[in-house]
Amino acid sequence: MIPGSFEYHRPDSVASALEILAEYGDEARAIAGGHSLIPMMKLRMADVGHLVDLQAIADLKGITVQGDTIIIGAMTTQQELISSAELASAAPILREASLQIADPQVRYVGTIGGNVANGDPGNDLPGLMQCLDAQYTLAGRDGTREVAARDFYEAAYFTAREDDEILVSIKFRATTGGYAYEKQKRKIGDYATAAAAVLIAKDGATCSFASIAMTNLSDTPVWCEAAADALVGSSLDQAAIDAAVAAMLETIDPQEDNRGPVEFKNHVAGVILRRAIERAASRA
Amino acid sequence: MSKMQINITVNGKKQELLAEPRELLIHVLRERLGVTGPHVGCDTSHCGACTVDMDGKSVKACTVFAAQANGADITTIEGLGGPDGLHVLQQMFKEHHGLQCGFCTPGMITRAYRLLQEIPNPSEEEVRFGMAGNLCRCTGYQNIVKAILAAAAELNAAKEAAQ
């Protein structure tokens, strides 16, 4: 319950936040909503000498929809994702997924940037961002660079972000066709036993596009390219869905924990992916 | 580590104090300001017993550092109403038996206060989902839902009467 001591900083620009991160190196951590970091600090699993609070940096906030490009500031909260009519129209899967994350209080403060940069495979938005083929913009002292969500996750808590970089925004294309974020969990606020993000577009009765990513079934989110390929060109019939599930099961690597043994997780992953495909197809 | 000056408004009253940045808002409220309605029921940010209203949002005060709260405007159960003037939600929790031990109640009511501003006429399902960040070990939730729906009806009736 009681975290270790730290010095607190509240910079009002990305540049100034980057200076502080550079000055204190390993000792410094950026804090967004704080709803992953503070719990870890309270358990003394994270030891932070200098906390760099991003709350006063206006540039990190807001949702912009320009044509079919959506850019979301890293400090945008889950609650803001849920309540944005513009986002619900341009990419409704964000709202569907965000409503399955945590609980109301956590969603008021937890941010999209914190969720995707945290590196915990239990977080829901990383898989969703891989499904959407989102690009993350990282700012460092030498400028910014973009990293695809599909290349960002290396292992549990290891990402392509360098310690002295800040994730500033997330960019992806508006979705067309059907979507679903299907999540199996033990109760409200739990990380997924298994979850699937699915986008499907149809041309007549034929699937013309599909994207699939799975959550909490490996030490990173898993973008399942072969599973999506198994759907494209099909009529989304049972055989195609079976093939997609089989391809997905080849790419995940669940670990046994108190959500269940590996065999159970593989089973649940299949059930969840089928449901997600069916719901996305029904909306396409 | 050095203490820092914290300026917060709690239930309409400006407060200035020195605190270590790591002190949690819940501890600042309870131990430094004597605002002991919000409670601590867990150490993993699940139970919501510490829920307060901070700058128009329901937040779990156990997961906010004093330093982060610097400048914030906070309402706790004590700010919603007292024995001589109950808030409608407090009245309805009493009438509908929405509490037993009372430990979750300050957080429940403070959360419900914000929920009813966002969804003034919620369905039962919306109440249950909207209160999902608050755990209760006594009531089984049923009477809490009744109390919140009754409070919503009262508030809506009062709003209509005023128009």
Short mmCIF file of C-alpha atoms in Angstrom, two decimals:
data_model
loop_
_atom_site.label_atom_id
_atom_site.label_comp_id
_atom_site.label_asym_id
_atom_site.label_seq_id
_atom_site.Cartn_x
_atom_site.Cartn_y
_atom_site.Cartn_z
CA MET A 1 0.00 0.00 0.00
CA ILE A 2 2.84 2.41 0.81
CA PRO A 3 5.07 3.38 -2.11
CA GLY A 4 8.69 4.43 -1.77
CA SER A 5 9.67 8.07 -1.84
CA PHE A 6 10.18 10.00 -5.04
CA GLU A 7 10.64 13.51 -6.33
CA TYR A 8 7.69 14.81 -8.34
CA HIS A 9 7.77 16.78 -11.58
CA ARG A 10 4.88 18.27 -13.54
CA PRO A 11 6.27 19.61 -16.82
CA ASP A 12 3.93 21.51 -19.14
CA SER A 13 5.54 20.50 -22.44
CA VAL A 14 6.82 17.32 -24.04
CA ALA A 15 10.24 18.95 -24.47
CA SER A 16 10.51 19.71 -20.80
CA ALA A 17 9.30 16.20 -19.83
CA LEU A 18 12.00 14.73 -22.10
CA GLU A 19 14.65 16.90 -20.44
CA ILE A 20 13.67 15.57 -17.02
CA LEU A 21 13.66 11.96 -18.25
CA ALA A 22 17.12 12.48 -19.74
CA GLU A 23 18.45 14.16 -16.61
CA TYR A 24 17.45 11.38 -14.24
CA GLY A 25 17.79 8.39 -16.59
CA ASP A 26 16.79 5.07 -15.02
CA GLU A 27 15.55 6.83 -11.91
CA ALA A 28 12.75 8.60 -13.77
CA ARG A 29 9.39 7.29 -14.92
CA ALA A 30 6.61 9.08 -16.74
CA ILE A 31 3.19 8.76 -15.14
CA ALA A 32 -0.04 9.13 -17.10
CA GLY A 33 -3.27 8.03 -15.38
CA GLY A 34 -1.20 6.13 -12.85
CA HIS A 35 -3.54 3.15 -12.67
CA SER A 36 -0.89 0.57 -13.57
CA LEU A 37 2.17 2.38 -12.22
CA ILE A 38 0.83 3.44 -8.81
CA PRO A 39 -0.45 -0.05 -7.95
CA MET A 40 3.02 -1.40 -8.82
CA MET A 41 4.66 1.31 -6.70
CA LYS A 42 2.33 0.50 -3.79
CA LEU A 43 3.49 -3.11 -3.97
CA ARG A 44 7.10 -1.88 -4.27
CA MET A 45 7.40 -3.75 -7.53
CA ALA A 46 8.28 -0.46 -9.20
CA ASP A 47 10.87 1.78 -7.58
CA VAL A 48 10.77 5.29 -8.99
CA GLY A 49 13.12 8.08 -7.96
CA HIS A 50 11.59 10.79 -10.10
CA LEU A 51 8.00 10.76 -11.21
CA VAL A 52 7.29 12.81 -14.32
CA ASP A 53 3.58 13.60 -14.39
CA LEU A 54 2.28 14.26 -17.92
CA GLN A 55 -1.12 15.66 -16.82
CA ALA A 56 -0.31 19.30 -17.57
CA ILE A 57 0.87 18.72 -21.15
CA ALA A 58 -2.00 19.88 -23.34
CA ASP A 59 -0.33 18.57 -26.51
CA LEU A 60 -0.84 15.00 -25.29
CA LYS A 61 -4.62 15.27 -25.11
CA GLY A 62 -7.46 15.03 -27.55
CA ILE A 63 -8.99 13.06 -30.37
CA THR A 64 -8.61 14.31 -33.94
CA VAL A 65 -10.46 12.82 -36.88
CA GLN A 66 -9.18 14.20 -40.20
CA GLY A 67 -10.79 12.49 -43.14
CA ASP A 68 -10.16 8.81 -42.50
CA THR A 69 -7.15 9.38 -40.23
CA ILE A 70 -7.63 9.28 -36.49
CA ILE A 71 -4.99 10.67 -34.13
CA ILE A 72 -5.43 10.23 -30.41
CA GLY A 73 -3.22 12.00 -27.88
CA ALA A 74 -1.53 9.60 -25.48
CA MET A 75 -3.11 11.23 -22.40
CA THR A 76 -6.67 10.77 -23.68
CA THR A 77 -8.59 8.78 -21.07
CA GLN A 78 -10.66 5.66 -21.63
CA GLN A 79 -13.71 7.67 -20.58
CA GLU A 80 -12.97 10.20 -23.32
CA LEU A 81 -12.61 7.39 -25.87
CA ILE A 82 -16.01 6.06 -24.79
CA SER A 83 -17.80 9.40 -24.86
CA SER A 84 -16.44 10.68 -28.19
CA ALA A 85 -19.24 10.61 -30.75
CA GLU A 86 -16.73 11.32 -33.50
CA LEU A 87 -14.64 8.30 -32.56
CA ALA A 88 -17.72 6.10 -32.17
CA SER A 89 -18.53 6.92 -35.75
CA ALA A 90 -15.01 6.62 -37.21
CA ALA A 91 -13.81 3.55 -35.28
CA PRO A 92 -16.57 2.10 -33.09
CA ILE A 93 -14.41 -0.81 -31.95
CA LEU A 94 -12.55 1.60 -29.62
CA ARG A 95 -15.71 2.24 -27.62
CA GLU A 96 -16.67 -1.42 -27.55
CA ALA A 97 -13.23 -2.39 -26.23
CA SER A 98 -12.87 0.51 -23.79
CA LEU A 99 -16.14 -0.39 -22.09
CA GLN A 100 -14.60 -3.77 -21.30
CA ILE A 101 -11.53 -2.25 -19.66
CA ALA A 102 -11.41 -1.90 -15.88
CA ASP A 103 -14.27 0.02 -14.21
CA PRO A 104 -15.69 3.57 -14.31
CA GLN A 105 -13.23 5.11 -11.86
CA VAL A 106 -10.23 3.61 -13.61
CA ARG A 107 -11.55 4.68 -17.02
CA TYR A 108 -11.79 8.31 -15.89
CA VAL A 109 -8.04 8.44 -15.39
CA GLY A 110 -6.46 5.54 -17.29
CA THR A 111 -5.16 6.71 -20.66
CA ILE A 112 -4.83 5.13 -24.08
CA GLY A 113 -1.12 5.91 -24.11
CA GLY A 114 -0.53 4.32 -20.74
CA ASN A 115 -2.52 1.28 -21.77
CA VAL A 116 -0.56 0.69 -24.96
CA ALA A 117 2.88 1.67 -23.61
CA ASN A 118 2.60 -0.27 -20.34
CA GLY A 119 3.72 -3.50 -21.97
CA ASP A 120 1.53 -5.76 -19.83
CA PRO A 121 0.05 -8.45 -22.10
CA GLY A 122 -3.14 -8.19 -20.03
CA ASN A 123 -3.91 -4.72 -21.39
CA ASP A 124 -6.62 -4.75 -24.06
CA LEU A 125 -5.68 -1.86 -26.32
CA PRO A 126 -2.33 -3.21 -27.59
CA GLY A 127 -4.04 -6.09 -29.40
CA LEU A 128 -6.71 -3.75 -30.67
CA MET A 129 -4.05 -1.37 -31.99
CA GLN A 130 -2.34 -4.26 -33.80
CA CYS A 131 -5.69 -5.19 -35.31
CA LEU A 132 -6.11 -1.58 -36.50
CA ASP A 133 -2.49 -1.41 -37.73
CA ALA A 134 -1.98 1.68 -35.57
CA GLN A 135 1.22 3.71 -35.60
CA TYR A 136 2.68 5.03 -32.36
CA THR A 137 4.52 8.35 -32.38
CA LEU A 138 7.40 8.42 -29.91
CA ALA A 139 9.13 11.67 -29.01
CA GLY A 140 12.77 11.78 -28.00
CA ARG A 141 15.17 14.65 -27.64
CA ASP A 142 16.29 14.21 -31.24
CA GLY A 143 12.76 14.35 -32.62
CA THR A 144 9.93 11.94 -33.18
CA ARG A 145 9.71 8.52 -34.78
CA GLU A 146 6.85 6.22 -35.64
CA VAL A 147 6.65 2.58 -34.65
CA ALA A 148 3.89 0.25 -35.82
CA ALA A 149 1.87 -1.33 -33.01
CA ARG A 150 2.62 -4.62 -34.76
CA ASP A 151 6.36 -4.04 -34.15
CA PHE A 152 6.15 -2.37 -30.74
CA TYR A 153 5.80 -5.31 -28.35
CA GLU A 154 8.89 -7.41 -27.66
CA ALA A 155 8.05 -9.30 -24.46
CA ALA A 156 6.13 -8.72 -21.23
CA TYR A 157 6.93 -5.13 -20.18
CA PHE A 158 9.49 -4.80 -22.99
CA THR A 159 8.55 -2.54 -25.86
CA ALA A 160 10.29 -0.61 -28.62
CA ARG A 161 10.01 2.59 -26.59
CA GLU A 162 13.35 3.73 -25.19
CA ASP A 163 13.44 4.84 -21.56
CA ASP A 164 14.04 8.44 -22.54
CA GLU A 165 11.17 8.56 -25.04
CA ILE A 166 7.54 9.52 -24.51
CA LEU A 167 4.65 8.06 -26.48
CA VAL A 168 2.84 11.16 -27.66
CA SER A 169 0.08 9.91 -29.95
CA ILE A 170 -1.51 6.98 -31.70
CA LYS A 171 -2.63 7.10 -35.30
CA PHE A 172 -4.82 4.71 -37.29
CA ARG A 173 -7.29 4.64 -40.14
CA ALA A 174 -11.03 4.87 -39.65
CA THR A 175 -12.63 1.46 -39.90
CA THR A 176 -15.16 0.31 -42.45
CA GLY A 177 -17.30 -2.79 -42.28
CA GLY A 178 -17.82 -4.91 -39.21
CA TYR A 179 -15.94 -4.98 -35.93
CA ALA A 180 -15.94 -6.78 -32.60
CA TYR A 181 -13.92 -6.79 -29.43
CA GLU A 182 -14.85 -9.98 -27.59
CA LYS A 183 -13.38 -10.56 -24.15
CA GLN A 184 -13.69 -13.44 -21.72
CA LYS A 185 -12.95 -12.39 -18.15
CA ARG A 186 -13.74 -13.65 -14.67
CA LYS A 187 -15.37 -10.43 -13.55
CA ILE A 188 -15.51 -6.68 -14.13
CA GLY A 189 -12.06 -5.16 -14.15
CA ASP A 190 -10.22 -8.41 -14.78
CA TYR A 191 -7.66 -8.78 -17.51
CA ALA A 192 -8.79 -11.17 -20.23
CA THR A 193 -8.60 -14.93 -20.01
CA ALA A 194 -8.76 -14.45 -23.77
CA ALA A 195 -9.87 -11.59 -25.98
CA ALA A 196 -10.08 -11.02 -29.71
CA ALA A 197 -10.16 -7.85 -31.80
CA VAL A 198 -11.64 -8.47 -35.23
CA LEU A 199 -12.32 -6.26 -38.25
CA ILE A 200 -14.12 -7.66 -41.27
CA ALA A 201 -15.20 -6.05 -44.53
CA LYS A 202 -17.37 -7.74 -47.12
CA ASP A 203 -17.80 -7.37 -50.85
CA GLY A 204 -21.23 -8.84 -51.42
CA ALA A 205 -21.18 -12.11 -49.49
CA THR A 206 -17.40 -12.48 -49.73
CA CYS A 207 -14.98 -11.39 -47.06
CA SER A 208 -12.75 -8.78 -48.71
CA PHE A 209 -10.67 -7.77 -45.69
CA ALA A 210 -10.00 -9.12 -42.24
CA SER A 211 -7.69 -8.28 -39.36
CA ILE A 212 -7.40 -10.27 -36.14
CA ALA A 213 -5.41 -9.78 -32.94
CA MET A 214 -5.55 -11.66 -29.64
CA THR A 215 -5.06 -10.34 -26.10
CA ASN A 216 -3.38 -11.95 -23.07
CA LEU A 217 -2.59 -15.22 -24.81
CA SER A 218 1.15 -14.69 -25.08
CA ASP A 219 3.73 -12.44 -23.46
CA THR A 220 2.76 -9.82 -26.04
CA PRO A 221 -0.41 -9.12 -27.97
CA VAL A 222 -0.59 -11.36 -31.05
CA TRP A 223 -1.52 -10.09 -34.50
CA CYS A 224 -2.76 -13.17 -36.38
CA GLU A 225 -2.08 -12.48 -40.04
CA ALA A 226 -2.64 -16.09 -41.18
CA ALA A 227 -5.95 -16.27 -39.33
CA ALA A 228 -7.19 -13.19 -41.17
CA ASP A 229 -5.89 -14.58 -44.47
CA ALA A 230 -8.00 -17.69 -43.88
CA LEU A 231 -11.12 -15.52 -43.92
CA VAL A 232 -10.37 -13.28 -46.88
CA GLY A 233 -12.01 -14.54 -50.05
CA SER A 234 -14.34 -16.85 -48.14
CA SER A 235 -18.04 -16.44 -47.49
CA LEU A 236 -17.19 -16.52 -43.75
CA ASP A 237 -18.58 -20.03 -43.67
CA GLN A 238 -17.84 -22.54 -40.92
CA ALA A 239 -14.86 -24.04 -42.75
CA ALA A 240 -13.21 -20.61 -43.12
CA ILE A 241 -13.82 -19.78 -39.46
CA ASP A 242 -12.39 -23.18 -38.43
CA ALA A 243 -9.30 -22.43 -40.51
CA ALA A 244 -8.93 -18.99 -38.94
CA VAL A 245 -9.20 -20.43 -35.43
CA ALA A 246 -6.64 -23.13 -36.26
CA ALA A 247 -4.25 -20.52 -37.63
CA MET A 248 -4.75 -18.34 -34.54
CA LEU A 249 -4.01 -21.27 -32.21
CA GLU A 250 -0.68 -21.75 -34.00
CA THR A 251 0.41 -18.21 -33.14
CA ILE A 252 -0.59 -17.84 -29.48
CA ASP A 253 1.42 -19.14 -26.54
CA PRO A 254 -0.71 -18.88 -23.39
CA GLN A 255 0.74 -19.52 -19.96
CA GLU A 256 -0.98 -21.23 -17.06
CA ASP A 257 -2.05 -18.91 -14.26
CA ASN A 258 -5.08 -18.48 -12.01
CA ARG A 259 -7.22 -17.83 -15.09
CA GLY A 260 -6.67 -21.44 -16.09
CA PRO A 261 -4.31 -23.98 -17.65
CA VAL A 262 -2.96 -23.75 -21.17
CA GLU A 263 -5.47 -26.19 -22.62
CA PHE A 264 -8.37 -24.16 -21.23
CA LYS A 265 -6.95 -20.91 -22.54
CA ASN A 266 -6.55 -22.39 -26.01
CA HIS A 267 -10.16 -23.54 -25.85
CA VAL A 268 -11.40 -20.15 -24.69
CA ALA A 269 -9.31 -18.38 -27.33
CA GLY A 270 -11.08 -20.42 -30.01
CA VAL A 271 -14.53 -19.73 -28.60
CA ILE A 272 -13.82 -16.02 -28.27
CA LEU A 273 -12.41 -15.69 -31.78
CA ARG A 274 -15.45 -17.47 -33.26
CA ARG A 275 -17.80 -15.13 -31.43
CA ALA A 276 -15.80 -12.09 -32.49
CA ILE A 277 -15.74 -13.16 -36.13
CA GLU A 278 -19.45 -13.86 -36.10
CA ARG A 279 -20.31 -10.52 -34.53
CA ALA A 280 -17.97 -8.60 -36.81
CA ALA A 281 -19.38 -10.43 -39.84
CA SER A 282 -22.94 -9.64 -38.78
CA ARG A 283 -22.03 -5.94 -38.65
CA ALA A 284 -20.09 -5.93 -41.94
CA MET B 1 12.63 13.36 0.20
CA SER B 2 11.39 16.88 0.49
CA LYS B 3 7.81 17.72 1.23
CA MET B 4 5.87 19.81 -1.20
CA GLN B 5 3.14 22.36 -0.78
CA ILE B 6 -0.23 20.85 -1.72
CA ASN B 7 -3.19 23.12 -2.40
CA ILE B 8 -6.49 21.33 -2.77
CA THR B 9 -10.12 22.26 -2.36
CA VAL B 10 -12.04 19.70 -0.32
CA ASN B 11 -15.81 20.04 -0.08
CA GLY B 12 -15.59 23.69 -1.03
CA LYS B 13 -12.88 24.57 1.47
CA LYS B 14 -9.38 25.49 0.34
CA GLN B 15 -6.72 23.46 2.10
CA GLU B 16 -2.97 24.02 2.15
CA LEU B 17 -0.62 21.45 3.55
CA LEU B 18 2.86 20.05 3.26
CA ALA B 19 3.02 16.44 2.13
CA GLU B 20 5.49 14.04 0.66
CA PRO B 21 4.72 13.57 -3.04
CA ARG B 22 4.22 9.84 -2.42
CA GLU B 23 1.42 10.32 0.08
CA LEU B 24 -1.80 8.98 -1.37
CA LEU B 25 -4.78 11.28 -1.69
CA ILE B 26 -6.82 8.93 0.50
CA HIS B 27 -4.28 9.31 3.29
CA VAL B 28 -4.11 13.07 2.89
CA LEU B 29 -7.88 13.26 3.23
CA ARG B 30 -8.18 10.87 6.14
CA GLU B 31 -5.05 11.50 8.15
CA ARG B 32 -4.18 15.11 7.51
CA LEU B 33 -7.58 16.66 6.92
CA GLY B 34 -9.74 14.43 9.12
CA VAL B 35 -12.04 13.61 6.22
CA THR B 36 -12.56 9.98 7.22
CA GLY B 37 -15.68 9.09 5.22
CA PRO B 38 -13.75 7.67 2.24
CA HIS B 39 -12.28 4.33 3.28
CA VAL B 40 -9.51 1.94 2.31
CA GLY B 41 -10.70 -1.56 1.44
CA CYS B 42 -7.86 -2.93 -0.67
CA ASP B 43 -4.40 -2.24 -1.96
CA THR B 44 -4.95 -3.11 -5.62
CA SER B 45 -7.37 -0.36 -6.74
CA HIS B 46 -10.36 -2.67 -7.02
CA CYS B 47 -12.81 -1.96 -4.21
CA GLY B 48 -13.68 1.70 -4.72
CA ALA B 49 -14.28 2.36 -1.00
CA CYS B 50 -11.96 5.36 -1.36
CA THR B 51 -13.94 6.90 -4.24
CA VAL B 52 -14.09 10.69 -4.26
CA ASP B 53 -15.18 13.16 -6.91
CA MET B 54 -12.11 14.92 -8.29
CA ASP B 55 -12.53 17.67 -10.88
CA GLY B 56 -15.82 16.16 -11.99
CA LYS B 57 -14.64 12.57 -12.18
CA SER B 58 -15.10 9.59 -9.89
CA VAL B 59 -11.62 8.54 -8.83
CA LYS B 60 -10.19 6.05 -6.41
CA ALA B 61 -8.25 8.24 -3.98
CA CYS B 62 -5.95 5.31 -3.15
CA THR B 63 -4.53 5.52 -6.66
CA VAL B 64 -3.74 9.23 -6.79
CA PHE B 65 -0.62 10.73 -5.23
CA ALA B 66 -0.96 13.90 -3.20
CA ALA B 67 1.38 15.49 -5.74
CA GLN B 68 -0.91 14.61 -8.65
CA ALA B 69 -3.91 15.99 -6.80
CA ASN B 70 -2.23 19.36 -6.24
CA GLY B 71 -4.69 21.95 -7.55
CA ALA B 72 -7.67 19.61 -7.62
CA ASP B 73 -11.22 20.25 -6.47
CA ILE B 74 -12.48 17.30 -4.44
CA THR B 75 -15.87 16.33 -3.10
CA THR B 76 -16.25 13.53 -0.59
CA ILE B 77 -19.28 12.01 1.08
CA GLU B 78 -19.00 14.73 3.75
CA GLY B 79 -19.52 17.35 1.06
CA LEU B 80 -22.69 15.77 -0.33
CA GLY B 81 -24.72 16.02 2.84
CA GLY B 82 -24.68 15.50 6.57
CA PRO B 83 -27.07 14.34 9.30
CA ASP B 84 -28.97 17.63 9.18
CA GLY B 85 -29.32 17.75 5.44
CA LEU B 86 -29.04 14.46 3.63
CA HIS B 87 -28.37 14.31 -0.08
CA VAL B 88 -31.14 12.48 -1.93
CA LEU B 89 -28.77 9.56 -2.48
CA GLN B 90 -28.05 9.34 1.25
CA GLN B 91 -31.77 9.46 2.00
CA MET B 92 -32.52 6.72 -0.52
CA PHE B 93 -29.68 4.46 0.69
CA LYS B 94 -31.30 4.77 4.11
CA GLU B 95 -34.86 4.18 2.90
CA HIS B 96 -34.00 1.24 0.65
CA HIS B 97 -31.57 -0.37 3.07
CA GLY B 98 -28.64 0.09 0.68
CA LEU B 99 -26.05 -0.32 3.42
CA GLN B 100 -25.25 -2.61 6.28
CA CYS B 101 -21.74 -2.20 7.71
CA GLY B 102 -21.46 1.13 5.92
CA PHE B 103 -17.84 0.74 4.91
CA CYS B 104 -18.41 0.85 1.13
CA THR B 105 -21.21 3.39 1.43
CA PRO B 106 -19.25 6.67 1.19
CA GLY B 107 -17.55 5.45 -1.97
CA MET B 108 -20.79 4.02 -3.35
CA ILE B 109 -22.73 7.23 -2.84
CA THR B 110 -19.95 9.45 -4.14
CA ARG B 111 -19.72 7.30 -7.27
CA ALA B 112 -23.50 7.24 -7.69
CA TYR B 113 -23.52 11.05 -7.40
CA ARG B 114 -21.32 11.30 -10.52
CA LEU B 115 -23.13 8.47 -12.33
CA LEU B 116 -26.47 10.26 -12.01
CA GLN B 117 -24.99 13.44 -13.47
CA GLU B 118 -23.79 11.51 -16.50
CA ILE B 119 -26.87 9.31 -16.85
CA PRO B 120 -29.76 11.09 -15.09
CA ASN B 121 -32.27 8.35 -15.89
CA PRO B 122 -30.32 5.09 -15.87
CA SER B 123 -31.65 1.59 -16.40
CA GLU B 124 -30.95 -1.06 -13.79
CA GLU B 125 -28.25 -2.45 -16.06
CA GLU B 126 -26.64 0.97 -16.42
CA VAL B 127 -26.60 1.38 -12.65
CA ARG B 128 -24.96 -2.02 -12.13
CA PHE B 129 -22.36 -1.37 -14.85
CA GLY B 130 -21.84 2.21 -13.71
CA MET B 131 -21.21 1.05 -10.13
CA ALA B 132 -18.94 -1.83 -11.10
CA GLY B 133 -15.85 -0.17 -9.64
CA ASN B 134 -17.34 -0.36 -6.14
CA LEU B 135 -17.39 -3.59 -4.17
CA CYS B 136 -19.78 -4.36 -1.31
CA ARG B 137 -19.55 -7.38 0.95
CA CYS B 138 -22.84 -6.93 2.81
CA THR B 139 -25.76 -5.98 0.62
CA GLY B 140 -25.53 -8.19 -2.46
CA TYR B 141 -25.98 -4.92 -4.39
CA GLN B 142 -29.75 -5.32 -4.96
CA ASN B 143 -30.76 -2.60 -2.50
CA ILE B 144 -27.96 -0.33 -3.63
CA VAL B 145 -29.39 -0.50 -7.14
CA LYS B 146 -32.89 0.22 -5.78
CA ALA B 147 -31.58 3.18 -3.79
CA ILE B 148 -29.81 4.70 -6.80
CA LEU B 149 -32.82 4.21 -9.09
CA ALA B 150 -35.05 5.80 -6.44
CA ALA B 151 -32.66 8.72 -6.07
CA ALA B 152 -32.63 9.19 -9.84
CA ALA B 153 -36.45 9.27 -9.86
CA GLU B 154 -36.50 11.83 -7.02
CA LEU B 155 -33.90 14.04 -8.69
CA ASN B 156 -35.74 13.89 -12.01
CA ALA B 157 -39.07 14.69 -10.38
CA ALA B 158 -37.51 17.65 -8.59
CA LYS B 159 -36.00 18.84 -11.88
CA GLU B 160 -39.37 18.62 -13.62
CA ALA B 161 -41.13 20.43 -10.79
CA ALA B 162 -38.58 23.23 -11.03
CA GLN B 163 -39.28 23.76 -14.74
#
